[in-house]
């Protein structure tokens, strides 16, 4: 198995901000020249996640609202109490969604739907610089 890849770096304001990674991932895949295989997209950090969604303002708003409702920032959490921290909700949201996605690469194209983008979700409660590792396995 051969492994190629690259890094995507970005600044985010945190607080549930969602970034469309699709073009960046496609650019790494193109540079690799690989036609068939698997592409893994992994965000480093315990308050950040990667998933796929339809990236448009309504969908972004609805997902942020759902996560605010399911895992509220202002609730009582042991992580915050024991560590004098404030971002337990961010760790929980990141753990539930997960840090990575694997996308099949077929005929040089990611097997994504027309309305399916790869996104990074930054849940921390402050601005962060994020690194996403993209690997192309063939
Ligand atoms: Zn923390």
mmCIF file of N, CA and C and ligand atoms in Angstrom:
data_model
loop_
_atom_site.group_PDB
_atom_site.id
_atom_site.type_symbol
_atom_site.label_atom_id
_atom_site.label_comp_id
_atom_site.label_asym_id
_atom_site.label_seq_id
_atom_site.Cartn_x
_atom_site.Cartn_y
_atom_site.Cartn_z
ATOM 1 N N UNK A 1 0.848 -1.198 0.000
ATOM 2 C CA UNK A 1 0.000 0.000 0.000
ATOM 3 C C UNK A 1 0.885 1.250 0.000
ATOM 4 N N UNK A 2 0.542 2.180 -0.876
ATOM 5 C CA UNK A 2 1.259 3.454 -0.915
ATOM 6 C C UNK A 2 0.437 4.519 -0.186
ATOM 7 N N UNK A 3 1.118 5.410 0.515
ATOM 8 C CA UNK A 3 0.441 6.501 1.230
ATOM 9 C C UNK A 3 1.043 7.826 0.780
ATOM 10 N N UNK A 4 0.178 8.718 0.300
ATOM 11 C CA UNK A 4 0.595 10.080 -0.014
ATOM 12 C C UNK A 4 -0.344 11.024 0.719
ATOM 13 N N UNK A 5 -0.037 12.299 0.675
ATOM 14 C CA UNK A 5 -0.981 13.193 1.343
ATOM 15 C C UNK A 5 -0.436 14.566 1.584
ATOM 16 N N UNK A 6 -1.175 15.303 2.402
ATOM 17 C CA UNK A 6 -0.798 16.673 2.715
ATOM 18 C C UNK A 6 -1.564 17.163 3.921
ATOM 19 N N UNK A 7 -1.229 18.369 4.341
ATOM 20 C CA UNK A 7 -1.884 18.988 5.497
ATOM 21 C C UNK A 7 -2.700 20.196 5.048
ATOM 22 N N UNK A 8 -3.832 20.390 5.691
ATOM 23 C CA UNK A 8 -4.615 21.619 5.514
ATOM 24 C C UNK A 8 -4.561 22.357 6.846
ATOM 25 N N UNK A 9 -4.220 23.634 6.802
ATOM 26 C CA UNK A 9 -4.179 24.419 8.043
ATOM 27 C C UNK A 9 -5.139 25.591 7.917
ATOM 28 N N UNK A 10 -5.816 25.907 9.016
ATOM 29 C CA UNK A 10 -6.773 27.014 8.982
ATOM 30 C C UNK A 10 -6.946 27.613 10.368
ATOM 31 N N UNK A 11 -7.305 28.892 10.387
ATOM 32 C CA UNK A 11 -7.704 29.568 11.621
ATOM 33 C C UNK A 11 -9.221 29.557 11.679
ATOM 34 N N UNK A 12 -9.770 29.258 12.854
ATOM 35 C CA UNK A 12 -11.226 29.325 12.995
ATOM 36 C C UNK A 12 -11.560 30.128 14.247
ATOM 37 N N UNK A 13 -12.769 30.720 14.275
ATOM 38 C CA UNK A 13 -13.192 31.448 15.481
ATOM 39 C C UNK A 13 -13.706 30.513 16.574
ATOM 40 N N UNK A 14 -13.786 29.190 16.293
ATOM 41 C CA UNK A 14 -14.315 28.251 17.285
ATOM 42 C C UNK A 14 -15.816 28.418 17.472
ATOM 43 N N UNK A 15 -16.316 27.964 18.643
ATOM 44 C CA UNK A 15 -17.743 28.118 18.980
ATOM 45 C C UNK A 15 -18.688 27.531 17.925
ATOM 46 N N UNK A 16 -18.340 26.342 17.425
ATOM 47 C CA UNK A 16 -19.233 25.648 16.496
ATOM 48 C C UNK A 16 -19.041 26.028 15.042
ATOM 49 N N UNK A 17 -18.000 26.795 14.758
ATOM 50 C CA UNK A 17 -17.760 27.221 13.375
ATOM 51 C C UNK A 17 -17.531 26.004 12.470
ATOM 52 N N UNK A 18 -18.116 26.041 11.273
ATOM 53 C CA UNK A 18 -18.022 24.931 10.322
ATOM 54 C C UNK A 18 -17.293 25.409 9.071
ATOM 55 N N UNK A 19 -16.266 24.647 8.661
ATOM 56 C CA UNK A 19 -15.432 25.003 7.502
ATOM 57 C C UNK A 19 -15.586 23.919 6.436
ATOM 58 N N UNK A 20 -15.809 24.309 5.200
ATOM 59 C CA UNK A 20 -15.891 23.363 4.082
ATOM 60 C C UNK A 20 -14.464 22.992 3.654
ATOM 61 N N UNK A 21 -14.109 21.717 3.823
ATOM 62 C CA UNK A 21 -12.752 21.242 3.501
ATOM 63 C C UNK A 21 -12.663 20.640 2.096
ATOM 64 N N UNK A 22 -13.784 20.535 1.392
ATOM 65 C CA UNK A 22 -13.840 19.706 0.189
ATOM 66 C C UNK A 22 -12.789 20.110 -0.847
ATOM 67 N N UNK A 23 -12.692 21.408 -1.156
ATOM 68 C CA UNK A 23 -11.739 21.834 -2.190
ATOM 69 C C UNK A 23 -10.305 21.542 -1.777
ATOM 70 N N UNK A 24 -10.016 21.729 -0.489
ATOM 71 C CA UNK A 24 -8.670 21.438 0.006
ATOM 72 C C UNK A 24 -8.321 19.968 -0.122
ATOM 73 N N UNK A 25 -9.296 19.112 0.181
ATOM 74 C CA UNK A 25 -9.060 17.663 0.070
ATOM 75 C C UNK A 25 -8.870 17.278 -1.397
ATOM 76 N N UNK A 26 -9.709 17.828 -2.277
ATOM 77 C CA UNK A 26 -9.592 17.534 -3.713
ATOM 78 C C UNK A 26 -8.214 17.963 -4.220
ATOM 79 N N UNK A 27 -7.727 19.090 -3.735
ATOM 80 C CA UNK A 27 -6.422 19.574 -4.175
ATOM 81 C C UNK A 27 -5.299 18.606 -3.772
ATOM 82 N N UNK A 28 -5.367 18.057 -2.549
ATOM 83 C CA UNK A 28 -4.362 17.067 -2.115
ATOM 84 C C UNK A 28 -4.455 15.806 -2.977
ATOM 85 N N UNK A 29 -5.685 15.379 -3.263
ATOM 86 C CA UNK A 29 -5.890 14.173 -4.077
ATOM 87 C C UNK A 29 -5.317 14.381 -5.482
ATOM 88 N N UNK A 30 -5.585 15.539 -6.080
ATOM 89 C CA UNK A 30 -5.072 15.835 -7.433
ATOM 90 C C UNK A 30 -3.554 15.782 -7.453
ATOM 91 N N UNK A 31 -2.934 16.399 -6.451
ATOM 92 C CA UNK A 31 -1.473 16.423 -6.383
ATOM 93 C C UNK A 31 -0.908 15.014 -6.273
ATOM 94 N N UNK A 32 -1.637 14.126 -5.599
ATOM 95 C CA UNK A 32 -1.158 12.747 -5.412
ATOM 96 C C UNK A 32 -1.153 11.974 -6.726
ATOM 97 N N UNK A 33 -2.031 12.356 -7.653
ATOM 98 C CA UNK A 33 -2.131 11.651 -8.924
ATOM 99 C C UNK A 33 -2.795 10.283 -8.829
ATOM 100 N N UNK A 34 -3.258 9.915 -7.643
ATOM 101 C CA UNK A 34 -3.865 8.598 -7.443
ATOM 102 C C UNK A 34 -5.275 8.588 -8.054
ATOM 103 N N UNK A 35 -5.649 7.463 -8.690
ATOM 104 C CA UNK A 35 -6.962 7.333 -9.332
ATOM 105 C C UNK A 35 -7.942 6.495 -8.510
ATOM 106 N N UNK A 36 -7.412 5.461 -7.830
ATOM 107 C CA UNK A 36 -8.288 4.562 -7.057
ATOM 108 C C UNK A 36 -7.678 4.327 -5.684
ATOM 109 N N UNK A 37 -8.528 4.382 -4.655
ATOM 110 C CA UNK A 37 -8.035 4.114 -3.313
ATOM 111 C C UNK A 37 -8.974 4.686 -2.277
ATOM 112 N N UNK A 38 -8.395 5.078 -1.140
ATOM 113 C CA UNK A 38 -9.165 5.657 -0.044
ATOM 114 C C UNK A 38 -8.510 6.959 0.383
ATOM 115 N N UNK A 39 -9.346 7.916 0.745
ATOM 116 C CA UNK A 39 -8.839 9.193 1.245
ATOM 117 C C UNK A 39 -9.315 9.343 2.688
ATOM 118 N N UNK A 40 -8.378 9.532 3.602
ATOM 119 C CA UNK A 40 -8.754 9.775 4.994
ATOM 120 C C UNK A 40 -8.492 11.241 5.322
ATOM 121 N N UNK A 41 -9.423 11.807 6.072
ATOM 122 C CA UNK A 41 -9.363 13.223 6.462
ATOM 123 C C UNK A 41 -9.489 13.245 7.979
ATOM 124 N N UNK A 42 -8.434 13.693 8.666
ATOM 125 C CA UNK A 42 -8.382 13.599 10.128
ATOM 126 C C UNK A 42 -8.012 14.948 10.730
ATOM 127 N N UNK A 43 -8.831 15.431 11.661
ATOM 128 C CA UNK A 43 -8.544 16.690 12.354
ATOM 129 C C UNK A 43 -7.883 16.387 13.695
ATOM 130 N N UNK A 44 -6.780 17.067 13.971
ATOM 131 C CA UNK A 44 -6.052 16.885 15.224
ATOM 132 C C UNK A 44 -6.642 17.773 16.320
ATOM 133 N N UNK A 45 -6.975 17.156 17.459
ATOM 134 C CA UNK A 45 -7.481 17.934 18.593
ATOM 135 C C UNK A 45 -8.722 17.298 19.176
ATOM 136 N N UNK A 46 -8.951 17.529 20.476
ATOM 137 C CA UNK A 46 -10.077 16.877 21.155
ATOM 138 C C UNK A 46 -11.318 17.757 21.235
ATOM 139 N N UNK A 47 -11.296 18.879 20.518
ATOM 140 C CA UNK A 47 -12.487 19.746 20.485
ATOM 141 C C UNK A 47 -12.881 20.071 19.046
ATOM 142 N N UNK A 48 -12.439 19.212 18.097
ATOM 143 C CA UNK A 48 -12.709 19.453 16.680
ATOM 144 C C UNK A 48 -13.166 18.141 16.053
ATOM 145 N N UNK A 49 -14.008 18.217 15.022
ATOM 146 C CA UNK A 49 -14.560 17.016 14.391
ATOM 147 C C UNK A 49 -14.601 17.180 12.879
ATOM 148 N N UNK A 50 -14.745 16.037 12.191
ATOM 149 C CA UNK A 50 -14.896 16.020 10.733
ATOM 150 C C UNK A 50 -16.106 15.157 10.397
ATOM 151 N N UNK A 51 -16.961 15.656 9.504
ATOM 152 C CA UNK A 51 -18.067 14.848 9.002
ATOM 153 C C UNK A 51 -18.384 15.298 7.589
ATOM 154 N N UNK A 52 -19.467 14.762 7.011
ATOM 155 C CA UNK A 52 -19.947 15.290 5.738
ATOM 156 C C UNK A 52 -21.376 15.784 5.930
ATOM 157 N N UNK A 53 -21.738 16.785 5.125
ATOM 158 C CA UNK A 53 -23.088 17.366 5.197
ATOM 159 C C UNK A 53 -23.318 18.179 3.934
ATOM 160 N N UNK A 54 -24.549 18.632 3.735
ATOM 161 C CA UNK A 54 -24.804 19.634 2.709
ATOM 162 C C UNK A 54 -24.417 20.975 3.301
ATOM 163 N N UNK A 55 -23.328 21.555 2.780
ATOM 164 C CA UNK A 55 -22.787 22.789 3.350
ATOM 165 C C UNK A 55 -23.509 23.970 2.724
ATOM 166 N N UNK A 56 -24.550 24.420 3.368
ATOM 167 C CA UNK A 56 -25.280 25.622 2.943
ATOM 168 C C UNK A 56 -25.798 26.261 4.226
ATOM 169 N N UNK A 57 -26.096 27.577 4.198
ATOM 170 C CA UNK A 57 -26.370 28.303 5.442
ATOM 171 C C UNK A 57 -27.467 27.673 6.304
ATOM 172 N N UNK A 58 -28.523 27.152 5.683
ATOM 173 C CA UNK A 58 -29.600 26.539 6.454
ATOM 174 C C UNK A 58 -29.134 25.291 7.171
ATOM 175 N N UNK A 59 -28.407 24.431 6.445
ATOM 176 C CA UNK A 59 -27.916 23.188 7.043
ATOM 177 C C UNK A 59 -26.902 23.459 8.143
ATOM 178 N N UNK A 60 -26.032 24.434 7.909
ATOM 179 C CA UNK A 60 -25.030 24.803 8.920
ATOM 180 C C UNK A 60 -25.732 25.299 10.183
ATOM 181 N N UNK A 61 -26.713 26.179 10.022
ATOM 182 C CA UNK A 61 -27.453 26.710 11.164
ATOM 183 C C UNK A 61 -28.180 25.596 11.921
ATOM 184 N N UNK A 62 -28.824 24.701 11.168
ATOM 185 C CA UNK A 62 -29.608 23.637 11.806
ATOM 186 C C UNK A 62 -28.713 22.683 12.598
ATOM 187 N N UNK A 63 -27.549 22.337 12.050
ATOM 188 C CA UNK A 63 -26.643 21.429 12.773
ATOM 189 C C UNK A 63 -26.103 22.110 14.035
ATOM 190 N N UNK A 64 -25.729 23.394 13.917
ATOM 191 C CA UNK A 64 -25.245 24.121 15.100
ATOM 192 C C UNK A 64 -26.337 24.201 16.167
ATOM 193 N N UNK A 65 -27.567 24.450 15.756
ATOM 194 C CA UNK A 65 -28.682 24.557 16.700
ATOM 195 C C UNK A 65 -28.963 23.214 17.369
ATOM 196 N N UNK A 66 -28.911 22.140 16.590
ATOM 197 C CA UNK A 66 -29.144 20.801 17.150
ATOM 198 C C UNK A 66 -28.101 20.475 18.212
ATOM 199 N N UNK A 67 -26.822 20.767 17.915
ATOM 200 C CA UNK A 67 -25.755 20.446 18.874
ATOM 201 C C UNK A 67 -25.860 21.323 20.118
ATOM 202 N N UNK A 68 -26.270 22.584 19.946
ATOM 203 C CA UNK A 68 -26.489 23.459 21.112
ATOM 204 C C UNK A 68 -27.568 22.870 22.018
ATOM 205 N N UNK A 69 -28.590 22.269 21.392
ATOM 206 C CA UNK A 69 -29.702 21.711 22.156
ATOM 207 C C UNK A 69 -29.301 20.399 22.839
ATOM 208 N N UNK A 70 -28.588 19.530 22.094
ATOM 209 C CA UNK A 70 -28.223 18.212 22.622
ATOM 210 C C UNK A 70 -27.144 18.309 23.697
ATOM 211 N N UNK A 71 -26.152 19.172 23.461
ATOM 212 C CA UNK A 71 -24.987 19.263 24.348
ATOM 213 C C UNK A 71 -24.744 20.748 24.641
ATOM 214 N N UNK A 72 -25.533 21.321 25.548
ATOM 215 C CA UNK A 72 -25.460 22.774 25.783
ATOM 216 C C UNK A 72 -24.129 23.201 26.403
ATOM 217 N N UNK A 73 -23.662 24.369 25.985
ATOM 218 C CA UNK A 73 -22.394 24.882 26.508
ATOM 219 C C UNK A 73 -22.504 25.197 28.000
ATOM 220 N N UNK A 74 -23.673 25.612 28.461
ATOM 221 C CA UNK A 74 -23.812 26.095 29.836
ATOM 222 C C UNK A 74 -24.198 25.045 30.861
ATOM 223 N N UNK A 75 -24.271 23.778 30.459
ATOM 224 C CA UNK A 75 -24.668 22.737 31.415
ATOM 225 C C UNK A 75 -23.523 22.440 32.398
ATOM 226 N N UNK A 76 -23.828 21.607 33.401
ATOM 227 C CA UNK A 76 -22.819 21.225 34.403
ATOM 228 C C UNK A 76 -22.036 20.016 33.888
ATOM 229 N N UNK A 77 -20.715 20.119 33.871
ATOM 230 C CA UNK A 77 -19.882 19.011 33.383
ATOM 231 C C UNK A 77 -18.718 18.778 34.349
ATOM 232 N N UNK A 78 -18.399 17.523 34.557
ATOM 233 C CA UNK A 78 -17.277 17.167 35.433
ATOM 234 C C UNK A 78 -15.943 17.669 34.878
ATOM 235 N N UNK A 79 -15.776 17.627 33.553
ATOM 236 C CA UNK A 79 -14.520 18.112 32.946
ATOM 237 C C UNK A 79 -14.247 19.556 33.365
ATOM 238 N N UNK A 80 -15.282 20.379 33.313
ATOM 239 C CA UNK A 80 -15.109 21.787 33.690
ATOM 240 C C UNK A 80 -14.849 21.930 35.188
ATOM 241 N N UNK A 81 -15.576 21.139 35.991
ATOM 242 C CA UNK A 81 -15.442 21.250 37.453
ATOM 243 C C UNK A 81 -14.059 20.794 37.909
ATOM 244 N N UNK A 82 -13.616 19.646 37.393
ATOM 245 C CA UNK A 82 -12.357 19.062 37.861
ATOM 246 C C UNK A 82 -11.128 19.782 37.319
ATOM 247 N N UNK A 83 -11.261 20.382 36.146
ATOM 248 C CA UNK A 83 -10.088 20.981 35.483
ATOM 249 C C UNK A 83 -10.156 22.503 35.405
ATOM 250 N N UNK A 84 -11.152 23.093 36.065
ATOM 251 C CA UNK A 84 -11.357 24.538 35.980
ATOM 252 C C UNK A 84 -11.339 24.980 34.519
ATOM 253 N N UNK A 85 -12.027 24.207 33.680
ATOM 254 C CA UNK A 85 -12.069 24.462 32.249
ATOM 255 C C UNK A 85 -13.478 24.918 31.877
ATOM 256 N N UNK A 86 -13.685 25.284 30.642
ATOM 257 C CA UNK A 86 -14.993 25.801 30.220
ATOM 258 C C UNK A 86 -15.490 25.155 28.933
ATOM 259 N N UNK A 87 -14.741 24.161 28.422
ATOM 260 C CA UNK A 87 -15.087 23.655 27.087
ATOM 261 C C UNK A 87 -15.505 22.178 27.088
ATOM 262 N N UNK A 88 -16.079 21.692 28.177
ATOM 263 C CA UNK A 88 -16.515 20.291 28.213
ATOM 264 C C UNK A 88 -17.483 19.983 27.075
ATOM 265 N N UNK A 89 -18.386 20.917 26.787
ATOM 266 C CA UNK A 89 -19.343 20.689 25.681
ATOM 267 C C UNK A 89 -18.602 20.463 24.368
ATOM 268 N N UNK A 90 -17.476 21.160 24.186
ATOM 269 C CA UNK A 90 -16.700 21.020 22.939
ATOM 270 C C UNK A 90 -16.082 19.629 22.840
ATOM 271 N N UNK A 91 -15.542 19.117 23.957
ATOM 272 C CA UNK A 91 -14.979 17.755 23.955
ATOM 273 C C UNK A 91 -16.071 16.725 23.654
ATOM 274 N N UNK A 92 -17.248 16.905 24.251
ATOM 275 C CA UNK A 92 -18.337 15.939 24.059
ATOM 276 C C UNK A 92 -18.835 15.950 22.615
ATOM 277 N N UNK A 93 -19.020 17.130 22.063
ATOM 278 C CA UNK A 93 -19.491 17.219 20.674
ATOM 279 C C UNK A 93 -18.469 16.589 19.725
ATOM 280 N N UNK A 94 -17.197 16.853 19.976
ATOM 281 C CA UNK A 94 -16.136 16.294 19.116
ATOM 282 C C UNK A 94 -16.118 14.771 19.213
ATOM 283 N N UNK A 95 -16.314 14.239 20.422
ATOM 284 C CA UNK A 95 -16.291 12.776 20.599
ATOM 285 C C UNK A 95 -17.488 12.121 19.921
ATOM 286 N N UNK A 96 -18.639 12.764 19.991
ATOM 287 C CA UNK A 96 -19.847 12.189 19.395
ATOM 288 C C UNK A 96 -19.733 12.155 17.865
ATOM 289 N N UNK A 97 -19.232 13.211 17.265
ATOM 290 C CA UNK A 97 -19.154 13.261 15.796
ATOM 291 C C UNK A 97 -17.922 12.517 15.284
ATOM 292 N N UNK A 98 -16.808 12.632 15.992
ATOM 293 C CA UNK A 98 -15.605 11.907 15.595
ATOM 294 C C UNK A 98 -14.643 12.779 14.807
ATOM 295 N N UNK A 99 -13.349 12.397 14.805
ATOM 296 C CA UNK A 99 -12.314 13.251 14.232
ATOM 297 C C UNK A 99 -12.000 13.006 12.760
ATOM 298 N N UNK A 100 -12.632 12.007 12.121
ATOM 299 C CA UNK A 100 -12.183 11.705 10.752
ATOM 300 C C UNK A 100 -13.293 11.115 9.886
ATOM 301 N N UNK A 101 -13.034 11.157 8.585
ATOM 302 C CA UNK A 101 -13.885 10.491 7.598
ATOM 303 C C UNK A 101 -12.969 9.789 6.598
ATOM 304 N N UNK A 102 -13.467 8.699 6.018
ATOM 305 C CA UNK A 102 -12.763 7.996 4.948
ATOM 306 C C UNK A 102 -13.662 8.005 3.724
ATOM 307 N N UNK A 103 -13.131 8.474 2.605
ATOM 308 C CA UNK A 103 -13.940 8.620 1.395
ATOM 309 C C UNK A 103 -13.296 7.806 0.273
ATOM 310 N N UNK A 104 -14.066 6.933 -0.393
ATOM 311 C CA UNK A 104 -13.514 6.184 -1.526
ATOM 312 C C UNK A 104 -13.108 7.137 -2.656
ATOM 313 N N UNK A 105 -12.008 6.783 -3.313
ATOM 314 C CA UNK A 105 -11.531 7.529 -4.477
ATOM 315 C C UNK A 105 -11.704 6.623 -5.694
ATOM 316 N N UNK A 106 -12.574 7.046 -6.616
ATOM 317 C CA UNK A 106 -12.936 6.216 -7.771
ATOM 318 C C UNK A 106 -12.679 7.024 -9.037
ATOM 319 N N UNK A 107 -11.877 6.477 -9.946
ATOM 320 C CA UNK A 107 -11.566 7.167 -11.215
ATOM 321 C C UNK A 107 -11.089 8.597 -10.952
ATOM 322 N N UNK A 108 -10.264 8.760 -9.923
ATOM 323 C CA UNK A 108 -9.681 10.064 -9.630
ATOM 324 C C UNK A 108 -10.610 11.045 -8.950
ATOM 325 N N UNK A 109 -11.835 10.593 -8.603
ATOM 326 C CA UNK A 109 -12.797 11.503 -7.971
ATOM 327 C C UNK A 109 -13.253 10.947 -6.631
ATOM 328 N N UNK A 110 -13.462 11.843 -5.675
ATOM 329 C CA UNK A 110 -14.035 11.442 -4.395
ATOM 330 C C UNK A 110 -15.482 11.008 -4.623
ATOM 331 N N UNK A 111 -15.867 9.895 -3.989
ATOM 332 C CA UNK A 111 -17.223 9.359 -4.186
ATOM 333 C C UNK A 111 -18.226 10.103 -3.306
ATOM 334 N N UNK A 112 -18.250 11.432 -3.438
ATOM 335 C CA UNK A 112 -19.192 12.267 -2.676
ATOM 336 C C UNK A 112 -20.412 12.556 -3.529
ATOM 337 N N UNK A 113 -21.538 12.768 -2.875
ATOM 338 C CA UNK A 113 -22.731 13.211 -3.590
ATOM 339 C C UNK A 113 -22.585 14.673 -3.990
ATOM 340 N N UNK A 114 -23.465 15.102 -4.899
ATOM 341 C CA UNK A 114 -23.433 16.494 -5.374
ATOM 342 C C UNK A 114 -23.590 17.471 -4.212
ATOM 343 N N UNK A 115 -24.423 17.115 -3.229
ATOM 344 C CA UNK A 115 -24.708 18.024 -2.112
ATOM 345 C C UNK A 115 -24.056 17.523 -0.832
ATOM 346 N N UNK A 116 -22.928 16.862 -0.975
ATOM 347 C CA UNK A 116 -22.233 16.293 0.186
ATOM 348 C C UNK A 116 -20.816 16.862 0.243
ATOM 349 N N UNK A 117 -20.584 17.712 1.207
ATOM 350 C CA UNK A 117 -19.264 18.297 1.391
ATOM 351 C C UNK A 117 -18.592 17.723 2.648
ATOM 352 N N UNK A 118 -17.263 17.746 2.643
ATOM 353 C CA UNK A 118 -16.486 17.336 3.817
ATOM 354 C C UNK A 118 -16.267 18.591 4.656
ATOM 355 N N UNK A 119 -16.645 18.515 5.937
ATOM 356 C CA UNK A 119 -16.559 19.726 6.764
ATOM 357 C C UNK A 119 -15.793 19.469 8.065
ATOM 358 N N UNK A 120 -15.166 20.523 8.546
ATOM 359 C CA UNK A 120 -14.544 20.547 9.872
ATOM 360 C C UNK A 120 -15.449 21.360 10.788
ATOM 361 N N UNK A 121 -15.673 20.854 11.998
ATOM 362 C CA UNK A 121 -16.487 21.561 12.990
ATOM 363 C C UNK A 121 -15.591 21.872 14.181
ATOM 364 N N UNK A 122 -15.402 23.155 14.444
ATOM 365 C CA UNK A 122 -14.545 23.551 15.572
ATOM 366 C C UNK A 122 -15.434 23.959 16.746
ATOM 367 N N UNK A 123 -15.415 23.110 17.791
ATOM 368 C CA UNK A 123 -16.322 23.322 18.924
ATOM 369 C C UNK A 123 -15.684 24.074 20.079
ATOM 370 N N UNK A 124 -14.392 24.330 20.027
ATOM 371 C CA UNK A 124 -13.761 24.953 21.199
ATOM 372 C C UNK A 124 -14.379 26.330 21.443
ATOM 373 N N UNK A 125 -14.187 26.831 22.664
ATOM 374 C CA UNK A 125 -14.856 28.082 23.023
ATOM 375 C C UNK A 125 -13.950 29.295 22.849
ATOM 376 N N UNK A 126 -12.965 29.141 21.945
ATOM 377 C CA UNK A 126 -12.051 30.255 21.625
ATOM 378 C C UNK A 126 -11.489 30.014 20.229
ATOM 379 N N UNK A 127 -10.919 31.052 19.596
ATOM 380 C CA UNK A 127 -10.319 30.868 18.267
ATOM 381 C C UNK A 127 -9.171 29.863 18.327
ATOM 382 N N UNK A 128 -9.041 29.058 17.288
ATOM 383 C CA UNK A 128 -7.992 28.036 17.233
ATOM 384 C C UNK A 128 -7.366 27.998 15.853
ATOM 385 N N UNK A 129 -6.118 27.513 15.805
ATOM 386 C CA UNK A 129 -5.518 27.157 14.525
ATOM 387 C C UNK A 129 -5.610 25.640 14.418
ATOM 388 N N UNK A 130 -6.151 25.135 13.326
ATOM 389 C CA UNK A 130 -6.402 23.700 13.162
ATOM 390 C C UNK A 130 -5.564 23.107 12.044
ATOM 391 N N UNK A 131 -5.186 21.839 12.258
ATOM 392 C CA UNK A 131 -4.456 21.086 11.244
ATOM 393 C C UNK A 131 -5.265 19.849 10.889
ATOM 394 N N UNK A 132 -5.478 19.652 9.598
ATOM 395 C CA UNK A 132 -6.188 18.481 9.088
ATOM 396 C C UNK A 132 -5.200 17.673 8.233
ATOM 397 N N UNK A 133 -5.049 16.395 8.570
ATOM 398 C CA UNK A 133 -4.168 15.512 7.804
ATOM 399 C C UNK A 133 -5.003 14.771 6.768
ATOM 400 N N UNK A 134 -4.607 14.896 5.513
ATOM 401 C CA UNK A 134 -5.283 14.198 4.411
ATOM 402 C C UNK A 134 -4.315 13.149 3.886
ATOM 403 N N UNK A 135 -4.732 11.876 3.900
ATOM 404 C CA UNK A 135 -3.881 10.813 3.362
ATOM 405 C C UNK A 135 -4.627 10.088 2.246
ATOM 406 N N UNK A 136 -3.879 9.798 1.190
ATOM 407 C CA UNK A 136 -4.426 9.079 0.034
ATOM 408 C C UNK A 136 -3.773 7.708 0.028
ATOM 409 N N UNK A 137 -4.562 6.668 0.235
ATOM 410 C CA UNK A 137 -4.061 5.300 0.323
ATOM 411 C C UNK A 137 -4.372 4.580 -0.982
ATOM 412 N N UNK A 138 -3.357 3.952 -1.570
ATOM 413 C CA UNK A 138 -3.598 3.237 -2.830
ATOM 414 C C UNK A 138 -2.740 1.995 -2.908
HETATM 415 ZN ZN1 LIG B 1 -11.089 21.026 28.089
#
